[in-house]
């Protein structure tokens, strides 16, 4: 069994993983969370011999200070001894309890400033640093002397950047493109500032709350990293590895393995990985911590508190203990934890002494090191056979009942903002290079920007989105004011990007400046297409749309209008476009008014505020707009007689059945129950029942979990753990409904573009089911909120936390199996109540619901031998399959308790981003919301889309990837006055469409200055190996000059790089591993020979390219 978890208080004035802003250990912080940063201390082991320091001191002391107090810190590994790699580090959150800038000014500036000073005093000292967003802030404030010193330290390999991303990103919430973007940004700043000597060689994801396969194969191996280390892992997995009782053959033991994260690329994308040992229970500290002023190494025998003999004995015992659980004689000690080294002198003075005296003792060997050096020495030992791990670490559980599956959904509005800003950034980058639009052309600055990396007007948005991908950012596990700060940063930089897009559109389409307006929610609640608010479209408009996809797309644009009659839309050639006018539903009309903060308003002020948030639109115009591959299209829409056409979407009634049929799919609704009942695929002649159910789990505040009789291998049922921002824990498996007295509502709209059925089952939940004219999929637009705090329809009424779920029930015989995507890349097989093959078997599930929830970034899927049912999502959330044929998604949460993981705040959001009246921080207010006063506002309401695919397995899998791409990269849209004369009303950027299995990921000039004018070009394969039986899921070869040959974008050369464009691809380390099947994997990488590029399934390849 593991060592007992011990809470250790370290006196320091900071706000970090275990301390509040006053430096006090957070009251009630869960012991499992304390364990993550627990450090050893002097006296925690029994002495192995009688110490001179505690005796009568009549003999000579065992250790005396060296001449002139110059400690011998030289050294390296010694053959045949336990080699302790001392790795000084500090984990610095780019926002959590306070904002990124507050953390920097209060703590991080002093960390970097003092550690660089201390490193310069001894060439043997080392330090690893992760968060480039912080280091770039320090660099901006450093004088020339400090900058030169930092450059020398990097050159001498004393200061090593590891990870090197803009932040330490979350792994459950972002798409892979966002992870790549923020890592590329960090690496490019390092390359620009220090050159290739600063290129990170290792991945250090020590604090994220679970780990994905994509992080292993793409963000580690494909990014040129040789290792991946983390600090949190599943408690049952950790206990098994601590005891070295893995079931694999041969048993390897310990906390390290080779992670084979991609079944498409197989061993060609392997990476050495492991969980840091900590003091035996994982975490990212170690056996000592010198931020604590009570923990000091005293080697002066004339002083009463001489204790160096005790420290050496402790060090040797700790090293021997860790060696029992570690392969080879090399072990890593992570010397530091959250926001450490603000007084770096204290750390290094004590570590210097320990290295000196431990090596004099000779029992073990100690020296300053880095994860890169540690990995290199591990690799040199060819006698060890490592386990191959092919599963992921999701969801994380740090104890029974403590499943970190709540944050998969927490703060859904911020998750959505990051997702759509990431997509908009890609369109903006492409428009920038296509039109040669410079920052000077745009001339608009962001207020809360990030340190500059490139010279593009997209740089600010890249930085603010990058910092928000932090694992206490878009994860939703930060305090409310920090969420507001992330949102403000993204909004301000998005306004700059919108200004750039407007200028680029003007150049591309041949119109002047100041023509375009935007409705991307950045200018406030009255400019948000997602809520049908956009005054620019009310009376008629021209629209410009740019699609970043490499394939042609037919985009349905929905905009609010003021109309009592028909409208007409035409494309650039004057050809009528398919369009229809629909009534604006009451649910959508209500949305802007939810932003009203009525705190302290007079009746007149309230009326004025309400009027300002009242949507004047009366209808919605839907228009189908064809856009060429990576191209722009325009249209003009205004009142007028619609072009004559006959709808191909049949809507018929047969008794209490409503049937919607577009020739490809047929949907049947029951008008009595006002619900969808079946879906039929007319092409493949397959049918299934399909029921959509809204419900909510009651958030536990601690208690006993009722286990179903079918669940075996269970843990004790009771725990004090509450559901919170991190952890999902319902008080039962029952999915509750809303007020049964509410009369369900159903309305039908039809036309030439689509038919839609609007369903509302409660005041708080609604969804619209849409079937497009030529679509082989169904769209479900859902709206959740404001989630009520009270439950007056239940007895007794009480303020209950609610986890709101949308469930899809089908007849698909999926049994216990379903699939989720990994950050939008490969799919991962999930089996209910089980874990992957690397975990202990049987695995004990202590929460039948929460323990089966997984992150869903883009796709969840169930299938049987014949058919497949896919749900494609537009924002990351948590999902599960709790019964055969079922998929459910937690779309929103509103809680009343904190889960004691450090955020110190219930997850209880409002539309205003403010907190409730008459409430002290951490307490509940008059209206059931936590806060610090000044708020009387509705609870947060969110809206999203799911695309449903039902078909034969192979046909479904071919379609779902195309839909995932269209959802993840929608067109960038801007509006102009009706009749705006576009000189070039349409434009294709690529000479022709890319193959359907090739994705144009990135094309940007933001880093050109650091690369002699070359642009970063990135392409990827869309499908995974074996996903389809045709060529879509096989390697594809393209000629770059075939697609990139238009004037201004004609490629002339390309040089392949690592994923983040900071070096040439390097030869990978090939580890000695157990034999593991690689059936279907494409392990052979085809060398790039310009202009021919071969992409294996799932492969992502990056280039520095020149264009003319």
XYZ file of N, CA and C in Angstrom, residues 494-671:
534
model
N -9.888 39.422 -30.209
C -10.743 39.025 -31.324
C -11.256 40.252 -32.073
N -11.494 41.341 -31.365
C -11.909 42.570 -32.039
C -10.803 43.077 -32.966
N -9.542 42.932 -32.536
C -8.438 43.293 -33.423
C -8.404 42.368 -34.635
N -8.619 41.066 -34.400
C -8.632 40.118 -35.515
C -9.792 40.410 -36.458
N -10.940 40.775 -35.906
C -12.075 41.136 -36.759
C -11.748 42.351 -37.621
N -11.071 43.321 -37.039
C -10.665 44.496 -37.817
C -9.732 44.083 -38.953
N -8.832 43.142 -38.674
C -7.939 42.641 -39.710
C -8.683 41.876 -40.786
N -9.651 41.058 -40.380
C -10.453 40.313 -41.344
C -11.223 41.273 -42.242
N -11.744 42.357 -41.648
C -12.478 43.340 -42.447
C -11.581 43.976 -43.505
N -10.356 44.337 -43.124
C -9.426 44.923 -44.091
C -9.066 43.897 -45.159
N -8.818 42.647 -44.725
C -8.460 41.594 -45.681
C -9.615 41.309 -46.643
N -10.830 41.258 -46.122
C -11.993 41.079 -46.989
C -12.082 42.214 -48.009
N -11.813 43.437 -47.544
C -11.850 44.576 -48.452
C -10.873 44.424 -49.598
N -9.663 43.958 -49.278
C -8.666 43.731 -50.330
C -9.056 42.568 -51.225
N -9.508 41.498 -50.626
C -9.816 40.282 -51.371
C -10.974 40.484 -52.335
N -11.968 41.262 -51.893
C -13.203 41.398 -52.658
C -13.303 42.715 -53.404
N -12.312 43.596 -53.206
C -12.275 44.822 -53.972
C -13.216 45.906 -53.484
N -13.291 46.083 -52.169
C -14.059 47.193 -51.598
C -13.163 47.939 -50.617
N -13.595 49.118 -50.180
C -12.758 49.939 -49.326
C -12.809 49.542 -47.868
N -12.135 50.334 -47.038
C -12.101 50.122 -45.590
C -13.449 50.528 -44.981
N -13.676 50.062 -43.792
C -14.860 50.483 -43.043
C -16.165 49.962 -43.586
N -16.119 48.911 -44.404
C -17.328 48.401 -45.039
C -18.021 47.350 -44.180
N -17.242 46.559 -43.441
C -17.788 45.354 -42.824
C -18.070 45.513 -41.333
N -19.101 44.781 -40.890
C -19.431 44.627 -39.476
C -19.398 43.142 -39.134
N -19.284 42.868 -37.831
C -19.173 41.483 -37.382
C -20.205 41.206 -36.303
N -20.643 39.962 -36.237
C -21.597 39.538 -35.208
C -21.138 38.222 -34.596
N -19.937 38.256 -34.028
C -19.322 37.069 -33.429
C -19.373 37.082 -31.909
N -20.250 37.885 -31.341
C -20.458 37.977 -29.892
C -19.371 38.784 -29.190
N -18.438 39.364 -29.921
C -17.353 40.105 -29.286
C -17.730 41.530 -28.919
N -18.724 42.102 -29.592
C -19.150 43.476 -29.308
C -20.307 43.532 -28.330
N -20.640 42.406 -27.695
C -21.707 42.403 -26.712
C -22.856 41.510 -27.125
N -23.846 41.369 -26.243
C -24.941 40.416 -26.477
C -25.835 40.749 -27.663
N -25.772 41.991 -28.177
C -26.617 42.352 -29.313
C -25.901 42.170 -30.646
N -24.785 41.475 -30.638
C -24.064 41.197 -31.892
C -23.609 39.741 -31.913
N -24.570 38.848 -31.704
C -24.223 37.440 -31.506
C -25.144 36.563 -32.357
N -24.636 36.051 -33.462
C -25.451 35.204 -34.325
C -25.959 33.970 -33.587
N -25.202 33.488 -32.630
C -25.619 32.316 -31.874
C -26.923 32.561 -31.123
N -27.214 33.848 -30.846
C -28.463 34.215 -30.170
C -29.390 34.994 -31.094
N -29.097 34.968 -32.390
C -29.901 35.671 -33.401
C -30.004 37.163 -33.123
N -28.883 37.765 -32.712
C -28.825 39.221 -32.557
C -27.722 39.760 -33.467
N -28.133 40.616 -34.394
C -27.164 41.218 -35.315
C -27.893 42.303 -36.102
N -27.767 43.546 -35.639
C -28.500 44.636 -36.280
C -28.046 44.858 -37.728
N -26.841 44.431 -38.055
C -26.332 44.630 -39.413
C -27.139 43.871 -40.459
N -27.915 42.886 -40.055
C -28.659 42.068 -41.019
C -30.158 42.349 -41.024
N -30.648 43.263 -40.191
C -32.088 43.394 -39.967
C -32.867 43.748 -41.232
N -32.393 44.695 -42.010
C -33.191 45.230 -43.115
C -32.633 44.873 -44.489
N -31.660 44.016 -44.543
C -31.005 43.657 -45.789
C -29.507 43.795 -45.636
N -28.750 42.966 -46.330
C -27.305 42.955 -46.105
C -26.600 42.279 -47.267
N -25.327 42.566 -47.369
C -24.403 41.769 -48.164
C -23.518 41.022 -47.178
N -23.123 39.824 -47.535
C -22.318 39.010 -46.632
C -21.092 38.478 -47.366
N -19.968 38.467 -46.663
C -18.744 37.836 -47.147
C -18.402 36.689 -46.208
N -18.120 35.541 -46.772
C -17.790 34.364 -45.967
C -16.524 33.725 -46.504
N -15.618 33.389 -45.600
C -14.356 32.746 -45.980
C -14.248 31.416 -45.244
N -14.063 30.351 -46.009
C -13.924 29.025 -45.414
C -12.457 28.606 -45.391
N -11.926 28.226 -44.225
C -10.532 27.766 -44.145
C -10.354 26.315 -44.564
N -11.452 25.603 -44.834
C -11.362 24.193 -45.187
C -10.758 24.015 -46.570
N -10.047 22.940 -46.755
C -9.435 22.646 -48.042
C -10.366 21.982 -49.019
N -11.637 21.803 -48.633
C -12.635 21.201 -49.505
C -13.818 22.165 -49.671
N -14.563 21.999 -50.761
C -15.746 22.826 -50.974
C -16.756 22.551 -49.860
N -17.499 23.575 -49.487
C -18.483 23.425 -48.413
C -19.729 24.210 -48.774
N -20.858 23.700 -48.345
C -22.123 24.409 -48.503
C -22.580 24.833 -47.112
N -22.416 26.117 -46.795
C -22.658 26.605 -45.438
C -24.037 27.242 -45.337
N -24.787 26.813 -44.331
C -26.092 27.428 -44.077
C -25.901 28.532 -43.051
N -26.162 29.759 -43.499
C -26.025 30.939 -42.648
C -27.397 31.309 -42.113
N -27.484 31.508 -40.811
C -28.740 31.919 -40.183
C -28.548 33.295 -39.540
N -29.341 34.251 -39.938
C -29.192 35.613 -39.428
C -30.552 36.177 -39.050
N -30.584 37.093 -38.071
C -31.859 37.711 -37.678
C -32.258 38.818 -38.656
N -33.539 38.938 -38.921
C -34.052 39.987 -39.803
C -35.337 40.553 -39.220
N -35.700 41.725 -39.705
C -37.008 42.300 -39.404
C -37.829 42.180 -40.672
N -38.831 41.341 -40.628
C -39.552 41.038 -41.854
C -40.967 40.574 -41.567
N -41.876 40.972 -42.454
C -43.242 40.455 -42.440
C -43.554 39.758 -43.756
N -42.547 39.632 -44.612
C -42.754 39.023 -45.916
C -41.542 38.244 -46.360
N -41.538 37.836 -47.631
C -40.434 37.013 -48.134
C -39.164 37.810 -48.363
N -38.060 37.084 -48.374
C -36.753 37.659 -48.711
C -36.159 36.861 -49.859
N -35.159 37.496 -50.505
C -34.505 36.878 -51.635
C -32.996 37.038 -51.482
N -32.233 36.017 -51.814
C -30.773 36.065 -51.741
C -30.179 35.678 -53.088
N -29.105 36.369 -53.466
C -28.404 36.091 -54.711
C -26.913 35.957 -54.429
N -26.265 35.121 -55.231
C -24.823 35.000 -55.092
C -24.125 36.048 -55.953
N -22.826 35.952 -56.094
C -22.035 36.971 -56.783
C -22.422 37.121 -58.251
N -22.912 36.044 -58.862
C -23.278 36.095 -60.272
C -24.718 36.509 -60.498
N -25.442 36.761 -59.425
C -26.850 37.111 -59.545
C -27.773 35.919 -59.487
N -27.202 34.733 -59.316
C -28.015 33.524 -59.224
C -28.701 33.441 -57.865
N -29.981 33.078 -57.890
C -30.737 32.962 -56.644
C -30.181 31.828 -55.794
N -30.055 32.104 -54.518
C -29.616 31.108 -53.550
C -30.811 30.569 -52.784
N -30.733 29.316 -52.399
C -31.805 28.737 -51.597
C -31.864 29.449 -50.254
N -33.040 29.962 -49.907
C -33.196 30.673 -48.635
C -34.622 30.516 -48.150
N -34.811 30.741 -46.874
C -36.145 30.697 -46.297
C -36.204 31.577 -45.065
N -37.389 32.084 -44.781
C -37.632 32.924 -43.613
C -38.383 32.090 -42.577
N -37.891 32.123 -41.340
C -38.512 31.389 -40.239
C -38.858 32.369 -39.126
N -39.900 32.084 -38.403
C -40.252 32.906 -37.257
C -39.172 32.806 -36.194
N -38.875 33.909 -35.521
C -37.919 33.899 -34.408
C -38.612 33.317 -33.190
N -38.115 32.227 -32.672
C -38.792 31.558 -31.561
C -38.613 32.326 -30.268
N -39.548 32.130 -29.356
C -39.551 32.874 -28.100
C -38.338 32.563 -27.241
N -37.895 31.336 -27.271
C -36.726 30.945 -26.473
C -35.503 31.766 -26.896
N -35.293 31.904 -28.204
C -34.165 32.687 -28.691
C -34.362 34.166 -28.389
N -35.593 34.639 -28.515
C -35.872 36.049 -28.246
C -35.545 36.420 -26.795
N -35.657 35.460 -25.902
C -35.417 35.728 -24.475
C -33.935 35.892 -24.145
N -33.051 35.320 -24.957
C -31.651 35.183 -24.568
C -30.955 36.503 -24.236
N -31.032 37.568 -25.057
C -30.283 38.790 -24.717
C -30.709 39.415 -23.389
N -31.969 39.302 -23.054
C -32.473 39.939 -21.828
C -31.942 39.260 -20.575
N -31.405 38.052 -20.725
C -30.827 37.366 -19.567
C -29.556 38.043 -19.076
N -28.959 38.903 -19.906
C -27.737 39.608 -19.512
C -28.023 40.770 -18.552
N -29.254 41.094 -18.320
C -29.586 42.276 -17.533
C -29.223 42.071 -16.064
N -28.414 42.973 -15.546
C -28.056 42.977 -14.122
C -28.906 44.047 -13.449
N -29.896 43.640 -12.697
C -30.859 44.581 -12.114
C -30.466 45.066 -10.728
N -29.264 44.737 -10.297
C -28.843 45.138 -8.955
C -28.867 46.662 -8.805
N -29.616 47.150 -7.827
C -29.710 48.576 -7.477
C -30.292 49.448 -8.588
N -30.991 48.875 -9.568
C -31.593 49.684 -10.623
C -32.962 50.197 -10.187
N -33.254 51.448 -10.508
C -34.615 51.968 -10.325
C -35.495 51.370 -11.416
N -36.795 51.548 -11.300
C -37.703 51.007 -12.303
C -37.433 51.604 -13.671
N -37.104 52.897 -13.719
C -36.824 53.545 -14.996
C -35.520 53.026 -15.578
N -34.524 52.859 -14.721
C -33.257 52.319 -15.190
C -33.425 50.888 -15.697
N -34.260 50.143 -15.001
C -34.513 48.769 -15.419
C -35.169 48.728 -16.797
N -36.167 49.593 -17.012
C -36.847 49.632 -18.306
C -35.876 49.982 -19.418
N -34.993 50.943 -19.152
C -34.030 51.357 -20.168
C -33.050 50.228 -20.475
N -32.573 49.549 -19.421
C -31.639 48.446 -19.623
C -32.305 47.289 -20.349
N -33.552 47.031 -20.011
C -34.292 45.958 -20.648
C -34.518 46.267 -22.129
N -34.853 47.526 -22.418
C -35.074 47.918 -23.810
C -33.805 47.766 -24.638
N -32.661 48.078 -24.033
C -31.390 47.970 -24.754
C -31.035 46.525 -25.083
N -31.602 45.589 -24.330
C -31.316 44.179 -24.536
C -32.474 43.440 -25.200
N -33.422 44.172 -25.738
C -34.554 43.547 -26.415
C -34.235 43.361 -27.894
N -34.379 42.160 -28.354
C -34.079 41.838 -29.749
C -35.198 42.368 -30.645
N -34.844 43.254 -31.565
C -35.831 43.839 -32.457
C -36.189 42.929 -33.623
N -35.401 41.906 -33.849
C -35.652 41.012 -34.978
C -36.972 40.280 -34.797
N -37.609 39.977 -35.920
C -38.881 39.258 -35.882
C -38.777 37.882 -36.529
N -37.697 37.653 -37.251
C -37.569 36.395 -37.988
C -36.102 36.043 -38.161
N -35.878 34.848 -38.673
C -34.534 34.370 -38.999
C -34.508 34.004 -40.471
N -33.481 34.480 -41.157
C -33.280 34.113 -42.551
C -32.211 33.035 -42.621
N -32.536 31.934 -43.275
C -31.564 30.869 -43.510
C -31.237 30.850 -44.992
N -29.946 30.917 -45.308
C -29.521 30.922 -46.702
C -28.383 29.927 -46.883
N -28.457 29.150 -47.943
C -27.433 28.154 -48.253
C -26.399 28.787 -49.164
N -25.144 28.871 -48.664
C -24.091 29.598 -49.360
C -22.956 28.647 -49.737
N -22.785 28.329 -51.029
C -21.661 27.486 -51.440
C -20.348 28.275 -51.374
N -19.303 27.664 -50.805
C -17.992 28.305 -50.708
C -16.955 27.323 -51.230
N -16.091 27.805 -52.105
C -15.055 26.954 -52.658
C -13.975 26.649 -51.618
N -13.185 25.639 -51.914
C -12.135 25.212 -50.993
C -11.207 26.364 -50.650
N -11.035 26.604 -49.351
C -10.209 27.696 -48.846
C -10.460 28.942 -49.691
N -11.711 29.350 -49.691
C -12.089 30.459 -50.543
C -13.134 31.343 -49.907
N -13.443 32.433 -50.618
C -14.420 33.415 -50.157
C -15.596 33.443 -51.118
N -16.774 33.686 -50.564
C -17.981 33.846 -51.358
C -18.778 35.007 -50.783
N -19.597 35.627 -51.621
C -20.445 36.731 -51.183
C -21.877 36.461 -51.599
N -22.783 37.134 -50.939
C -24.201 37.056 -51.273
C -24.862 38.352 -50.846
N -25.999 38.621 -51.455
C -26.803 39.789 -51.095
C -28.208 39.322 -50.788
N -28.736 39.751 -49.650
C -30.060 39.312 -49.198
C -30.886 40.521 -48.779
N -32.130 40.533 -49.176
C -33.015 41.613 -48.790
C -34.452 41.249 -49.042
N -35.383 42.089 -48.597
C -36.808 41.819 -48.826
C -37.108 41.722 -50.311
N -37.966 40.810 -50.655
C -38.342 40.630 -52.054
C -38.902 39.261 -52.280
N -39.500 39.088 -53.421
C -40.114 37.809 -53.744
C -39.051 36.728 -53.849
N -39.271 35.649 -53.163
C -38.331 34.545 -53.212
C -38.397 33.848 -54.550
N -37.281 33.288 -54.980
C -37.255 32.558 -56.240
C -38.165 31.349 -56.140
N -38.938 31.087 -57.198
C -39.833 29.932 -57.152
C -39.053 28.631 -57.037
N -39.479 27.781 -56.136
C -38.826 26.485 -55.951
C -39.763 25.586 -55.178
N -39.524 24.331 -55.263
C -40.316 23.367 -54.497
C -39.399 22.701 -53.494
N -39.813 22.689 -52.262
C -38.979 22.101 -51.220
C -38.872 20.609 -51.415
N -37.685 20.096 -51.235
C -37.484 18.643 -51.303
C -37.622 18.019 -49.922
N -38.002 18.795 -48.949
C -38.182 18.281 -47.590
C -39.676 18.136 -47.344
N -40.122 16.938 -47.221
C -41.540 16.686 -47.003
C -41.839 16.656 -45.511
N -42.862 17.369 -45.123
C -43.355 17.339 -43.743
C -44.815 16.922 -43.798
N -45.094 15.757 -43.264
C -46.454 15.229 -43.311
C -46.899 14.816 -41.919
N -48.213 14.730 -41.772
C -48.807 14.294 -40.506
C -49.652 13.054 -40.749
N -49.496 12.114 -39.843
C -50.269 10.878 -39.901
C -50.732 10.563 -38.494
N -51.940 11.027 -38.156
C -52.432 10.884 -36.797
C -51.577 11.688 -35.853
N -51.023 11.039 -34.845
C -50.153 11.758 -33.900
C -48.686 11.646 -34.304
N -48.453 11.295 -35.560
C -47.078 11.233 -36.054
C -46.799 12.400 -36.994
N -45.650 13.025 -36.800
C -45.148 14.049 -37.701
C -43.911 13.475 -38.372
N -43.881 13.466 -39.711
C -42.797 12.836 -40.449
C -42.072 13.896 -41.275
N -40.761 13.960 -41.116
C -39.913 14.879 -41.876
C -38.987 14.031 -42.734
N -39.030 14.252 -44.065
C -38.339 13.377 -45.009
C -37.640 14.235 -46.065
N -36.288 14.113 -46.180
C -35.560 14.863 -47.213
C -35.026 13.964 -48.320
N -35.512 12.725 -48.369
C -35.057 11.785 -49.384
C -33.847 10.985 -48.976
N -33.111 11.452 -47.967
C -31.960 10.733 -47.437
C -32.247 10.177 -46.050
N -32.895 10.981 -45.239
C -33.253 10.596 -43.873
C -34.731 10.865 -43.647
N -35.322 10.078 -42.767
C -36.710 10.299 -42.371
C -36.782 10.322 -40.850
N -37.321 11.405 -40.313
C -37.492 11.565 -38.868
C -38.974 11.481 -38.531
N -39.286 10.773 -37.471
C -40.670 10.676 -37.013
C -40.766 11.234 -35.608
N -41.745 12.129 -35.427
C -42.012 12.748 -34.125
C -43.407 12.336 -33.661
N -43.580 12.284 -32.365
C -44.899 12.053 -31.787
C -45.462 13.392 -31.353
N -46.580 13.799 -31.946
C -47.148 15.106 -31.610
C -47.841 15.084 -30.251
